[in-house]
Amino acid sequence: MKALVARLDSFGDVLLAGPAIRAVAARADHVTLLCGPRGAPAAPLLPGVDEVLVWDAPWAGFDPPPVGRGQVDQLIDTVDADTALILTSFHQSPLPAALVLRLAGVAHIAADGEDYPGSLLDVRHQRAPHAHEAEAMLDLAEAAGFPRPDDGRLRVLEPPATTALTGPGPYVVMHPGAAVPARTWSPERAAEAVRELAEAGHRVIVTGGSGERELTAYVAGEHALDLAGRTGAPELAGVLARADAVVTGNTGPAHLAAAVGTPVVSLFAPVVPAERWRPYGVPYVLLGDQQAPCAGTRARQCPVPGHPCLDTVTAHDVAAAVEKLLGET
C-alpha cells in the first residue's frame, strides 16, 4: 500500500504530525509526506517518511500564492498513492486538499471535518473537542485504519553532534523569535532573562534563523552564545537535544525541543489555545496570561496595546521556571 500524509502548514505542525505519520508507516509499504515550504525543513527529520513532496497550497500558510491551474495539474500528475490522510488544525478545512488528491486518483481519503464532504472523503472523522493537535492527528489515523504503534510521543531521527557549535557542558537555550509576532516575548524581556539565567550560573545559548540575527544579538548581549543562522533543522535538533531546558514561545522550536525530549519553558500567547498547542510529551512550564483579551483570536499581530499576555511575564518568572524544570529532571 502506498500512503500519502498531507500537512500543508508550518514547521511545528509537521513535527506534531510525526506520531500519526509513524502510525501510517507501520502499515504502509511507502509513505509520502505532502507539506508546504514552511514545513518542509521538518519533513526529513521524521521517522517513517520515505518521500517528501513540497507544494505551496493557495489555501495554506501566511502568504499563500495565487491559485494556478498549472501548479495544481503538476501536483495531480506527481501524486502516487492508494490512500491519504489529510491532517489539519481544528480551524482548517481538509476539502481543498481532498479535491486535489481525488483528482490525482487517490482511492481512499480520511480527514477531520465538520463540512459535508460529498464524495471527497471516505472517512470524515470528528475530533475530540479539546484534544491536543498531536493527539487529534493520532485519533484520525486510528479511525482511518492506522492504530498507534508506540507511545505516540513526538520524535525525530538521531540529530548530528553539535558540540563544535555549542561547546561542551550543560546549557539552557533561549529561542526568542517566532514567525507570528503576536507569539513573541519582547526582546527586552528576553535579554533580561538571559542576564538573569547567566547570573544564576547557567550557560545560555541563543538560537534563531538567519533573518533574526539582529534580534538574537540583542538578546544574547555579552551573556550568551549567539547561534543565529548557524543551525539548519538537524543541527537545531542537536542543540536542543543537549540542552537542559529550552525557553521559547509557541513556535516550531518548542515542538522540536519536545521531539528530542528536552523540557520547555513555554512563553505561550493565548491567541491559539494552549490545550491544543502546548509542548507535548515533555515536562513544561506554561507562562503567559491565558485569559488575556487576545485569547482565541488567532491574531498574527498583537491586538491589545502593550502585549499584556506575555510582557507581564518577567525574567525572574522564566529563571524560576527553568529551575523548576531542572529540579524535576
Coordinates of C-alpha atoms in Angstrom, one line a residue:
M1 CA 0.0 0.0 0.0
K2 CA 1.2 3.5 -0.9
A3 CA 0.1 6.1 1.6
L4 CA 0.3 9.9 1.5
V5 CA 0.0 12.1 4.6
A6 CA -0.7 15.8 4.0
R7 CA 0.2 18.5 6.4
L8 CA 0.5 21.8 4.5
D9 CA 1.3 24.4 7.0
S10 CA 4.3 25.2 9.3
F11 CA 7.4 23.6 10.7
G12 CA 5.9 22.9 14.1
D13 CA 2.7 21.5 12.5
V14 CA 4.7 18.9 10.6
L15 CA 6.6 17.9 13.8
L16 CA 3.3 17.4 15.6
A17 CA 2.1 15.2 12.7
G18 CA 5.0 12.8 13.4
P19 CA 3.2 10.3 15.6
A20 CA 0.4 10.0 13.1
I21 CA 2.9 9.5 10.3
R22 CA 4.6 6.7 12.3
A23 CA 1.2 5.0 12.7
V24 CA 0.7 5.1 8.9
A25 CA 4.2 3.9 8.3
A26 CA 3.7 0.9 10.5
R27 CA 1.1 -0.5 8.0
A28 CA 2.0 1.1 4.7
D29 CA 4.8 0.0 2.3
H30 CA 5.7 3.5 1.3
V31 CA 4.8 6.9 2.9
T32 CA 4.9 10.2 1.1
L33 CA 4.6 13.4 3.2
L34 CA 3.0 16.3 1.3
C35 CA 3.9 19.5 3.0
G36 CA 4.2 23.2 2.4
P37 CA 7.5 25.2 2.1
R38 CA 7.4 26.4 5.7
G39 CA 7.0 22.8 7.0
A40 CA 9.5 21.2 4.6
P41 CA 12.6 21.6 6.8
A42 CA 10.9 19.4 9.4
A43 CA 9.9 16.6 7.0
P44 CA 13.4 14.8 6.6
L45 CA 13.6 14.7 10.4
L46 CA 10.6 12.4 10.9
P47 CA 10.8 8.6 11.2
G48 CA 8.6 6.8 8.7
V49 CA 8.8 9.3 5.8
D50 CA 10.0 7.7 2.6
E51 CA 9.4 10.6 0.2
V52 CA 8.7 14.3 0.6
L53 CA 6.6 16.4 -1.8
V54 CA 6.6 20.2 -1.2
W55 CA 3.7 22.2 -2.5
D56 CA 2.7 25.8 -1.7
A57 CA -1.1 25.4 -1.4
P58 CA -3.1 28.5 -2.1
W59 CA -5.3 27.9 1.0
A60 CA -2.4 27.4 3.5
G61 CA 0.4 29.4 5.0
F62 CA 0.9 33.0 6.0
D63 CA 1.4 34.3 2.4
P64 CA -0.3 31.9 0.1
P65 CA 0.3 32.0 -3.6
P66 CA -2.5 32.8 -6.1
V67 CA -4.4 29.9 -7.5
G68 CA -2.8 28.5 -10.6
R69 CA -4.0 25.6 -12.7
G70 CA -0.5 24.7 -13.8
Q71 CA 0.7 24.1 -10.2
V72 CA -2.4 22.0 -9.4
D73 CA -2.1 20.0 -12.5
Q74 CA 1.6 19.3 -11.7
L75 CA 0.7 18.0 -8.2
I76 CA -2.1 15.9 -9.6
D77 CA 0.4 14.3 -12.1
T78 CA 3.0 13.7 -9.3
V79 CA 0.9 12.1 -6.5
D80 CA 1.1 8.3 -6.5
A81 CA -0.9 6.9 -3.6
D82 CA -3.6 4.5 -2.8
T83 CA -4.7 6.1 0.5
A84 CA -4.3 9.5 2.0
L85 CA -4.6 11.1 5.5
I86 CA -5.2 14.9 5.4
L87 CA -4.0 16.4 8.7
T88 CA -5.4 19.9 9.5
S89 CA -5.7 22.1 12.5
F90 CA -9.0 22.4 14.3
H91 CA -10.0 25.5 12.3
Q92 CA -8.9 24.4 8.8
S93 CA -10.8 22.6 6.1
P94 CA -9.4 19.4 4.5
L95 CA -11.7 19.6 1.5
P96 CA -9.5 21.6 -1.0
A97 CA -6.7 19.1 -0.4
A98 CA -9.1 16.2 -0.7
L99 CA -10.4 17.5 -4.1
V100 CA -6.8 17.7 -5.5
L101 CA -5.9 14.2 -4.1
R102 CA -9.1 12.7 -5.5
L103 CA -8.3 14.2 -8.9
A104 CA -4.9 12.6 -8.5
G105 CA -6.6 9.2 -8.3
V106 CA -6.2 8.5 -4.5
A107 CA -8.9 6.0 -3.8
H108 CA -9.3 6.3 0.0
I109 CA -9.0 9.7 1.8
A110 CA -9.6 10.4 5.5
A111 CA -9.7 13.7 7.3
D112 CA -11.2 15.6 10.3
G113 CA -14.0 17.8 9.2
E114 CA -17.3 19.5 10.0
D115 CA -18.4 20.4 6.5
Y116 CA -20.3 18.0 4.2
P117 CA -17.6 16.3 2.1
G118 CA -19.7 14.9 -0.7
S119 CA -17.6 12.2 -2.5
L120 CA -14.3 13.8 -1.4
L121 CA -13.8 11.9 1.8
D122 CA -14.2 8.2 2.6
V123 CA -13.6 8.8 6.3
R124 CA -14.9 12.0 7.8
H125 CA -13.7 11.9 11.4
Q126 CA -14.9 14.2 14.3
R127 CA -12.1 15.2 16.5
A128 CA -12.4 15.4 20.3
P129 CA -13.3 18.9 21.3
H130 CA -10.2 19.7 23.4
A131 CA -7.6 17.3 22.1
H132 CA -4.0 18.4 21.6
E133 CA -3.2 18.6 17.9
A134 CA -0.8 15.6 18.1
E135 CA -3.5 13.5 19.8
A136 CA -6.1 14.6 17.3
M137 CA -4.0 13.6 14.4
L138 CA -3.3 10.2 16.0
D139 CA -7.0 9.7 16.6
L140 CA -7.7 10.4 12.9
A141 CA -5.0 7.9 11.8
E142 CA -6.6 5.3 14.0
A143 CA -10.1 6.0 12.6
A144 CA -8.5 5.5 9.1
G145 CA -7.2 2.1 10.0
F146 CA -3.7 3.0 11.3
P147 CA -3.6 2.3 15.0
R148 CA -0.8 3.8 17.1
P149 CA 2.2 1.6 17.1
D150 CA 4.1 3.2 20.0
D151 CA 3.7 5.7 22.9
G152 CA 2.7 8.5 20.5
R153 CA 5.3 11.0 21.6
L154 CA 7.0 13.4 19.2
R155 CA 10.2 12.0 17.7
V156 CA 12.9 12.9 15.2
L157 CA 15.7 10.9 13.7
E158 CA 19.0 11.0 15.6
P159 CA 20.4 14.6 15.3
P160 CA 24.0 15.3 14.4
A161 CA 26.7 16.1 17.0
T162 CA 26.7 19.8 17.8
T163 CA 29.4 20.2 20.4
A164 CA 31.5 22.1 17.8
L165 CA 28.8 24.7 17.7
T166 CA 27.8 24.8 21.4
G167 CA 31.0 23.9 23.2
P168 CA 31.0 21.2 25.9
G169 CA 29.0 21.1 29.1
P170 CA 25.4 22.0 30.2
Y171 CA 23.4 24.9 28.8
V172 CA 20.0 26.5 28.5
V173 CA 18.6 27.6 25.2
M174 CA 16.7 30.8 24.6
H175 CA 14.9 31.0 21.3
P176 CA 13.3 34.5 21.2
G177 CA 11.8 34.6 17.7
A178 CA 8.6 33.3 16.1
A179 CA 7.0 33.5 12.7
V180 CA 3.9 35.0 14.3
P181 CA 4.7 38.4 16.0
A182 CA 1.8 38.0 18.4
R183 CA 3.5 34.9 19.9
T184 CA 6.9 36.6 20.7
W185 CA 8.1 37.8 24.1
S186 CA 9.6 41.3 23.8
P187 CA 13.4 41.4 23.1
E188 CA 13.9 43.5 26.2
R189 CA 12.3 40.8 28.4
A190 CA 14.2 38.0 26.6
A191 CA 17.6 39.9 27.1
E192 CA 16.8 40.4 30.8
A193 CA 16.1 36.7 31.2
V194 CA 19.4 35.8 29.5
R195 CA 21.2 38.0 32.0
E196 CA 19.3 36.5 35.0
L197 CA 20.0 33.0 33.8
A198 CA 23.7 33.7 33.3
E199 CA 23.9 35.3 36.8
A200 CA 22.3 32.2 38.2
G201 CA 25.2 30.2 36.8
H202 CA 23.7 28.8 33.6
R203 CA 25.5 28.9 30.3
V204 CA 23.0 30.3 27.8
I205 CA 22.8 29.7 24.1
V206 CA 20.5 31.9 21.9
T207 CA 19.2 30.3 18.7
G208 CA 17.4 31.8 15.7
G209 CA 17.2 31.9 11.9
S210 CA 19.5 33.8 9.6
G211 CA 16.9 36.6 9.3
E212 CA 16.8 37.0 13.1
R213 CA 20.5 37.9 13.7
E214 CA 19.7 41.4 14.9
L215 CA 17.2 40.1 17.5
T216 CA 19.4 37.3 18.7
A217 CA 22.5 39.5 19.0
Y218 CA 20.5 41.9 21.2
V219 CA 19.1 39.1 23.3
A220 CA 22.4 37.4 23.8
G221 CA 24.4 40.5 24.6
E222 CA 27.6 39.7 26.4
H223 CA 25.9 36.9 28.4
A224 CA 25.2 34.2 25.9
L225 CA 26.5 32.4 22.8
D226 CA 24.6 33.5 19.7
L227 CA 24.0 30.7 17.1
A228 CA 21.6 32.6 14.8
G229 CA 21.8 31.4 11.2
R230 CA 24.3 28.7 12.1
T231 CA 21.8 25.8 12.5
G232 CA 19.7 24.1 9.9
A233 CA 16.8 21.9 11.2
P234 CA 19.0 18.9 12.0
E235 CA 21.6 21.0 13.8
L236 CA 19.0 22.9 15.8
A237 CA 17.6 19.5 16.9
G238 CA 21.0 18.5 18.1
V239 CA 21.5 21.8 20.0
L240 CA 18.1 21.4 21.7
A241 CA 18.6 17.7 22.4
R242 CA 21.7 18.5 24.5
A243 CA 20.1 21.5 26.4
D244 CA 19.0 21.2 30.0
A245 CA 15.9 23.3 29.1
V246 CA 14.6 25.5 26.2
V247 CA 12.9 28.8 26.7
T248 CA 10.7 29.8 23.7
G249 CA 7.3 30.9 22.5
N250 CA 4.6 28.9 20.8
T251 CA 6.7 28.2 17.7
G252 CA 8.4 25.4 15.8
P253 CA 11.5 25.0 18.2
A254 CA 9.1 24.4 21.1
H255 CA 7.9 21.3 19.3
L256 CA 11.4 20.3 18.1
A257 CA 12.5 20.5 21.8
A258 CA 9.7 18.2 22.7
A259 CA 10.6 15.8 19.9
V260 CA 14.1 15.4 21.3
G261 CA 12.9 15.1 24.9
T262 CA 14.0 18.4 26.3
P263 CA 11.9 20.3 28.9
V264 CA 10.3 23.6 27.7
V265 CA 9.6 26.9 29.4
S266 CA 6.7 27.9 27.1
L267 CA 6.0 31.6 26.7
F268 CA 2.5 31.0 25.4
A269 CA 0.4 33.8 23.9
P270 CA -3.2 32.6 24.1
V271 CA -4.1 33.7 20.5
V272 CA -4.5 29.9 20.0
P273 CA -5.4 27.6 22.9
A274 CA -2.6 26.1 24.9
E275 CA -4.5 22.8 25.3
R276 CA -4.1 22.2 21.6
W277 CA -0.6 23.6 21.0
R278 CA 1.5 23.4 24.3
P279 CA 4.7 21.4 24.3
Y280 CA 3.7 17.7 24.0
G281 CA 5.0 14.7 25.9
V282 CA 7.8 16.5 27.9
P283 CA 7.9 18.4 31.2
Y284 CA 7.0 22.1 30.6
V285 CA 6.0 25.3 32.4
L286 CA 3.4 27.4 30.7
L287 CA 3.9 31.2 31.2
G288 CA 1.6 34.0 30.0
D289 CA -1.9 35.2 30.8
Q290 CA -4.1 32.6 29.1
Q291 CA -7.2 34.7 29.9
A292 CA -5.9 37.9 28.2
P293 CA -8.3 39.7 25.8
C294 CA -6.4 38.3 22.7
A295 CA -7.3 34.7 23.7
G296 CA -8.6 32.6 20.9
T297 CA -8.4 35.3 18.2
R298 CA -5.7 33.6 16.2
A299 CA -4.2 37.1 15.7
R300 CA -0.8 37.3 14.0
Q301 CA -0.2 40.9 15.3
C302 CA -1.0 41.6 18.9
P303 CA -4.4 43.2 19.1
V304 CA -4.0 44.5 22.6
P305 CA -1.7 47.5 23.4
G306 CA 1.3 46.6 25.5
H307 CA 1.2 42.9 24.7
P308 CA 0.0 42.1 28.2
C309 CA -0.4 38.3 27.7
L310 CA 3.4 37.9 27.5
D311 CA 5.0 41.1 28.6
T312 CA 3.7 40.7 32.1
V313 CA 6.0 37.7 32.4
T314 CA 9.3 38.7 34.0
A315 CA 12.8 37.5 33.7
H316 CA 12.5 36.2 37.2
D317 CA 9.5 34.1 36.2
V318 CA 11.5 32.5 33.4
A319 CA 14.5 31.8 35.6
A320 CA 12.3 30.3 38.3
A321 CA 10.6 28.1 35.6
V322 CA 13.9 26.9 34.4
E323 CA 14.9 25.9 38.0
K324 CA 11.6 24.1 38.5
L325 CA 12.2 22.0 35.4
L326 CA 15.8 21.3 36.3
G327 CA 14.6 20.1 39.7
E328 CA 12.2 17.7 38.1
T329 CA 14.7 16.1 35.7

